[in-house]
């Protein structure tokens, strides 16, 4: 009986390759499943980061609102409100009836300098006084949006303390008055944390450094982050004492009988000169 011819090697090889391709057990859906899982992971991560950022922002706002809470005990009638940027504003009265306004100002406009948080203390007179408006601004950069000194119309030669000062007034100060306030400004601005001091017929204002922005957040991320520690009573009491010293420098001036006299003297039509004394002296603003 004849034996069947053996299958050639090449024919067997081709047959084996066809069987291997037919039995390929790789799952064509595996790459798609991996991509879907990666997209889900990325989406969840982004949502978590957004939620974390919103929570951190809410926590920062809550801490910001409480920065002046410890100061309420210094006054018998303290009232705290919030500015549009959520920094607190404290209003109260001194024992003699004069109003006190304490504010925090975030200054982030100056390039190549860390953001600054300024403490602004304003003490308003119960009646306008017949005294000139004089103010000094330390290390002026032209971007001090909170400053009243920039608005005063006349330049005055400032005292020399080794740091740049801008001194301006309304042109009504006598030579003796300038001598008195210049001596006080020289002593006051020897402290580098003092930024501005202004005296007007309706009150005095002092601006001091309260805090400085975090260097790493500012230099790397260009973010403004202040250490949200409550403003100390000692710092505010010191600022009030310095504002009182400003007032005493011209304490011999008599009060104006009618407050409207002050408004007439400073509320003049706009002529290219600023009306800084009006802005500082307006009862609502103080």
Coordinates of C-alpha atoms in Angstrom, one line a residue:
X1 CA 0.0 0.0 0.0
X2 CA 1.3 3.4 -1.0
X3 CA 2.3 5.8 1.8
X4 CA 1.1 9.4 1.7
X5 CA 3.7 12.0 0.7
X6 CA 5.0 14.1 3.7
X7 CA 4.0 17.7 3.9
X8 CA 6.9 19.9 2.9
X9 CA 8.6 22.1 5.5
X10 CA 7.7 25.3 3.8
X11 CA 4.0 24.3 3.6
X12 CA 4.0 23.3 7.3
X13 CA 5.6 26.6 8.3
X14 CA 3.0 28.7 6.4
X15 CA 0.2 26.6 7.9
X16 CA 1.6 27.2 11.4
X17 CA 1.8 30.9 10.8
X18 CA -1.8 31.0 9.7
X19 CA -2.9 29.1 12.8
X20 CA -0.9 31.4 15.0
X21 CA -2.5 34.5 13.6
X22 CA -6.0 33.0 13.9
X23 CA -5.3 32.1 17.5
X24 CA -3.7 35.5 18.5
X25 CA -5.0 36.0 22.0
X26 CA -4.1 39.7 22.4
X27 CA -7.1 41.8 23.5
X28 CA -7.7 44.7 21.0
X29 CA -9.7 46.5 23.7
X30 CA -6.8 46.8 26.2
X31 CA -5.3 50.1 24.8
X32 CA -8.7 51.8 24.8
X33 CA -9.4 50.8 28.4
X34 CA -6.0 52.1 29.5
X35 CA -6.6 55.5 27.8
X36 CA -10.0 55.8 29.5
X37 CA -8.6 55.0 32.9
X38 CA -5.8 57.7 32.4
X39 CA -8.4 60.3 31.3
X40 CA -10.5 59.5 34.4
X41 CA -7.4 59.8 36.6
X42 CA -6.4 63.2 35.2
X43 CA -10.0 64.5 35.5
X44 CA -10.3 63.5 39.1
X45 CA -6.8 65.0 39.9
X46 CA -7.8 68.3 38.3
X47 CA -11.1 68.4 40.2
X48 CA -9.3 67.7 43.5
X49 CA -6.8 70.5 42.8
X50 CA -9.6 72.9 42.1
X51 CA -11.5 71.9 45.2
X52 CA -8.3 72.2 47.3
X53 CA -7.5 75.7 45.9
X54 CA -11.1 76.8 46.6
X55 CA -10.9 75.5 50.2
X56 CA -7.5 77.2 50.7
X57 CA -9.0 80.4 49.4
X58 CA -11.9 80.2 51.7
X59 CA -9.6 79.5 54.7
X60 CA -7.4 82.5 53.8
X61 CA -10.4 84.8 53.6
X62 CA -11.7 83.6 56.9
X63 CA -8.3 84.2 58.5
X64 CA -8.1 87.6 56.8
X65 CA -11.4 88.7 58.2
X66 CA -10.2 88.1 61.8
X67 CA -7.0 90.1 61.7
X68 CA -8.3 92.9 63.7
X69 CA -10.5 90.9 66.1
X70 CA -8.0 91.2 69.0
X71 CA -8.1 95.0 68.8
X72 CA -11.8 95.3 69.7
X73 CA -10.9 95.2 73.4
X74 CA -8.9 98.4 73.1
X75 CA -12.1 100.4 72.5
X76 CA -15.5 100.4 74.1
X77 CA -17.5 100.8 70.9
X78 CA -15.4 99.0 68.3
X79 CA -17.2 97.9 65.1
X80 CA -15.6 95.8 62.5
X81 CA -16.7 95.7 58.9
X82 CA -15.1 94.3 55.7
X83 CA -13.6 96.1 52.8
X84 CA -14.3 94.8 49.2
X85 CA -11.0 92.8 49.4
X86 CA -12.2 91.1 52.6
X87 CA -9.7 92.9 54.8
X88 CA -11.3 94.2 58.0
X89 CA -11.9 97.8 59.0
X90 CA -12.3 98.8 62.6
X91 CA -14.1 101.9 63.7
X92 CA -14.2 103.2 67.2
X93 CA -13.9 106.4 69.3
X94 CA -11.3 107.6 71.8
X95 CA -12.4 108.8 75.3
X96 CA -12.5 112.4 74.1
X97 CA -15.0 111.6 71.3
X98 CA -12.6 111.6 68.3
X99 CA -13.1 108.8 65.8
X100 CA -10.5 106.1 65.1
X101 CA -10.4 104.1 61.9
X102 CA -8.0 101.2 61.5
X103 CA -7.5 99.6 58.1
X104 CA -5.3 97.1 56.4
X105 CA -4.0 97.8 52.9
X106 CA -2.5 95.2 50.6
X107 CA 0.1 96.9 48.4
X108 CA 1.1 94.6 45.4
X109 CA 1.8 97.2 42.7
X110 CA 5.5 97.9 43.2
X111 CA 7.7 95.8 40.9
X112 CA 10.9 94.2 42.3
X113 CA 9.7 94.5 45.9
X114 CA 7.8 92.0 48.1
X115 CA 4.1 92.8 48.6
X116 CA 3.4 94.8 51.7
X117 CA 0.5 94.8 54.1
X118 CA 0.1 98.3 55.6
X119 CA -1.6 99.2 58.8
X120 CA -3.4 102.6 58.4
X121 CA -4.6 104.5 61.5
X122 CA -6.7 107.6 61.1
X123 CA -7.8 109.8 64.0
X124 CA -10.6 112.3 63.1
X125 CA -11.1 115.5 65.0
X126 CA -14.5 116.3 66.4
X127 CA -14.3 119.7 64.7
X128 CA -12.0 121.0 61.9
X129 CA -9.0 123.0 63.1
X130 CA -7.2 126.0 61.7
X131 CA -4.0 124.3 60.8
X132 CA -2.3 123.4 57.5
X133 CA -2.1 120.1 55.7
X134 CA 1.4 118.6 55.8
X135 CA 2.5 115.0 55.0
X136 CA 5.6 112.9 54.4
X137 CA 5.9 109.7 52.4
X138 CA 8.9 107.4 52.8
X139 CA 10.6 105.8 49.8
X140 CA 8.1 107.1 47.2
X141 CA 7.7 105.1 44.1
X142 CA 4.7 106.8 42.5
X143 CA 2.5 103.7 42.8
X144 CA 1.2 104.4 46.4
X145 CA -2.5 104.5 45.6
X146 CA -3.3 104.9 49.3
X147 CA -1.2 108.0 49.8
X148 CA -2.6 111.4 50.5
X149 CA 0.9 113.1 50.3
X150 CA 1.0 112.7 46.5
X151 CA -2.2 114.8 46.3
X152 CA -1.0 117.8 48.3
X153 CA -0.1 120.6 45.9
X154 CA 3.2 122.1 47.2
X155 CA 6.6 120.4 47.6
X156 CA 8.4 121.1 50.9
X157 CA 12.1 120.2 51.5
X158 CA 12.0 117.1 53.7
X159 CA 14.2 116.4 56.7
X160 CA 17.4 114.4 56.0
X161 CA 17.3 110.9 57.5
X162 CA 19.4 108.9 55.0
X163 CA 16.4 107.6 53.1
X164 CA 14.3 109.3 50.4
X165 CA 11.3 111.2 51.7
X166 CA 8.6 113.2 49.9
X167 CA 7.2 116.0 51.9
X168 CA 4.3 118.1 50.6
X169 CA 1.7 120.5 52.0
X170 CA -1.1 122.8 51.1
X171 CA 1.0 126.0 51.2
X172 CA -0.5 127.4 54.4
X173 CA 2.2 126.3 56.9
X174 CA 4.3 129.0 58.6
X175 CA 8.1 128.6 59.1
X176 CA 7.6 127.8 62.8
X177 CA 5.1 125.1 62.0
X178 CA 7.3 123.6 59.4
X179 CA 10.2 123.5 61.9
X180 CA 8.1 121.7 64.5
X181 CA 6.7 119.0 62.2
X182 CA 10.0 118.5 60.4
X183 CA 11.7 117.7 63.7
X184 CA 8.9 115.2 64.5
X185 CA 9.0 113.7 61.0
X186 CA 12.8 113.2 61.3
X187 CA 12.3 111.2 64.5
X188 CA 9.3 109.3 63.2
X189 CA 10.8 108.2 59.9
X190 CA 14.0 107.0 61.4
X191 CA 11.9 103.8 61.9
X192 CA 12.0 102.1 58.4
X193 CA 8.5 100.5 59.0
X194 CA 6.8 103.9 58.9
X195 CA 5.5 104.6 55.4
X196 CA 3.4 107.8 55.6
X197 CA 2.3 110.4 58.1
X198 CA -0.1 113.2 57.4
X199 CA -1.8 115.9 59.4
X200 CA -4.8 117.9 58.1
X201 CA -7.4 120.2 59.6
X202 CA -9.8 117.4 60.2
X203 CA -7.4 114.6 61.4
X204 CA -4.1 112.8 61.3
X205 CA -3.2 109.6 59.6
X206 CA -0.3 107.2 60.0
X207 CA 0.7 104.2 57.9
X208 CA 3.0 101.5 59.2
X209 CA 4.1 98.1 57.9
X210 CA 2.0 95.3 59.3
X211 CA 3.4 92.4 57.4
X212 CA 5.4 91.4 54.3
X213 CA 4.5 88.9 51.6
X214 CA 6.0 85.4 51.5
X215 CA 9.2 85.6 49.4
X216 CA 8.9 82.1 47.8
X217 CA 5.3 82.5 46.7
X218 CA 6.1 85.9 45.2
X219 CA 9.3 85.1 43.4
X220 CA 8.4 81.7 42.0
X221 CA 4.6 81.8 41.6
X222 CA 4.1 85.6 41.6
X223 CA 1.4 85.1 44.3
X224 CA 0.7 87.4 47.2
X225 CA 0.6 85.6 50.5
X226 CA 0.7 87.3 53.8
X227 CA 1.3 85.6 57.2
X228 CA -2.2 85.9 58.6
X229 CA -1.2 86.5 62.2
X230 CA -3.6 88.8 64.1
X231 CA -2.5 92.4 64.3
X232 CA -1.0 93.0 67.7
X233 CA -2.3 95.5 70.2
X234 CA 1.2 96.8 70.7
X235 CA 1.6 97.8 67.1
X236 CA -1.8 99.6 67.0
X237 CA -1.1 101.4 70.3
X238 CA 2.2 102.5 69.0
X239 CA 0.6 103.8 65.8
X240 CA -2.1 105.7 67.8
X241 CA 0.6 107.2 70.0
X242 CA 2.6 108.4 67.0
X243 CA -0.6 109.8 65.4
X244 CA -1.3 111.7 68.7
X245 CA 2.3 113.1 68.6
X246 CA 1.5 114.4 65.1
X247 CA -1.6 116.1 66.4
X248 CA 0.3 117.6 69.3
X249 CA 2.8 119.1 66.9
X250 CA 0.2 121.7 65.9
X251 CA -2.0 121.5 69.0
X252 CA -2.1 125.3 69.5
X253 CA -4.4 125.8 66.5
X254 CA -8.0 126.7 67.3
X255 CA -11.0 124.7 66.0
X256 CA -13.0 126.2 63.2
X257 CA -16.4 127.3 64.2
X258 CA -18.1 126.0 61.1
X259 CA -16.9 122.9 59.4
X260 CA -18.1 124.3 56.1
X261 CA -15.3 126.9 56.2
X262 CA -12.9 124.0 55.7
X263 CA -14.8 122.6 52.8
X264 CA -14.9 126.0 51.1
X265 CA -11.1 126.4 51.5
X266 CA -10.2 123.1 50.0
X267 CA -13.1 122.2 47.7
X268 CA -12.0 124.2 44.7
X269 CA -12.6 123.4 41.1
X270 CA -10.2 121.0 39.5
X271 CA -7.3 122.8 37.9
X272 CA -4.7 120.2 37.5
X273 CA -3.8 120.1 41.2
X274 CA -5.0 117.4 43.5
X275 CA -7.5 117.8 46.3
X276 CA -5.8 115.5 48.8
X277 CA -6.8 117.4 52.0
X278 CA -10.5 117.1 50.9
X279 CA -10.2 113.4 50.5
X280 CA -8.5 112.9 53.9
X281 CA -10.7 115.5 55.6
X282 CA -14.1 114.3 54.4
X283 CA -16.0 113.0 57.5
X284 CA -17.3 110.0 55.6
X285 CA -13.8 108.8 54.6
X286 CA -12.4 109.2 58.1

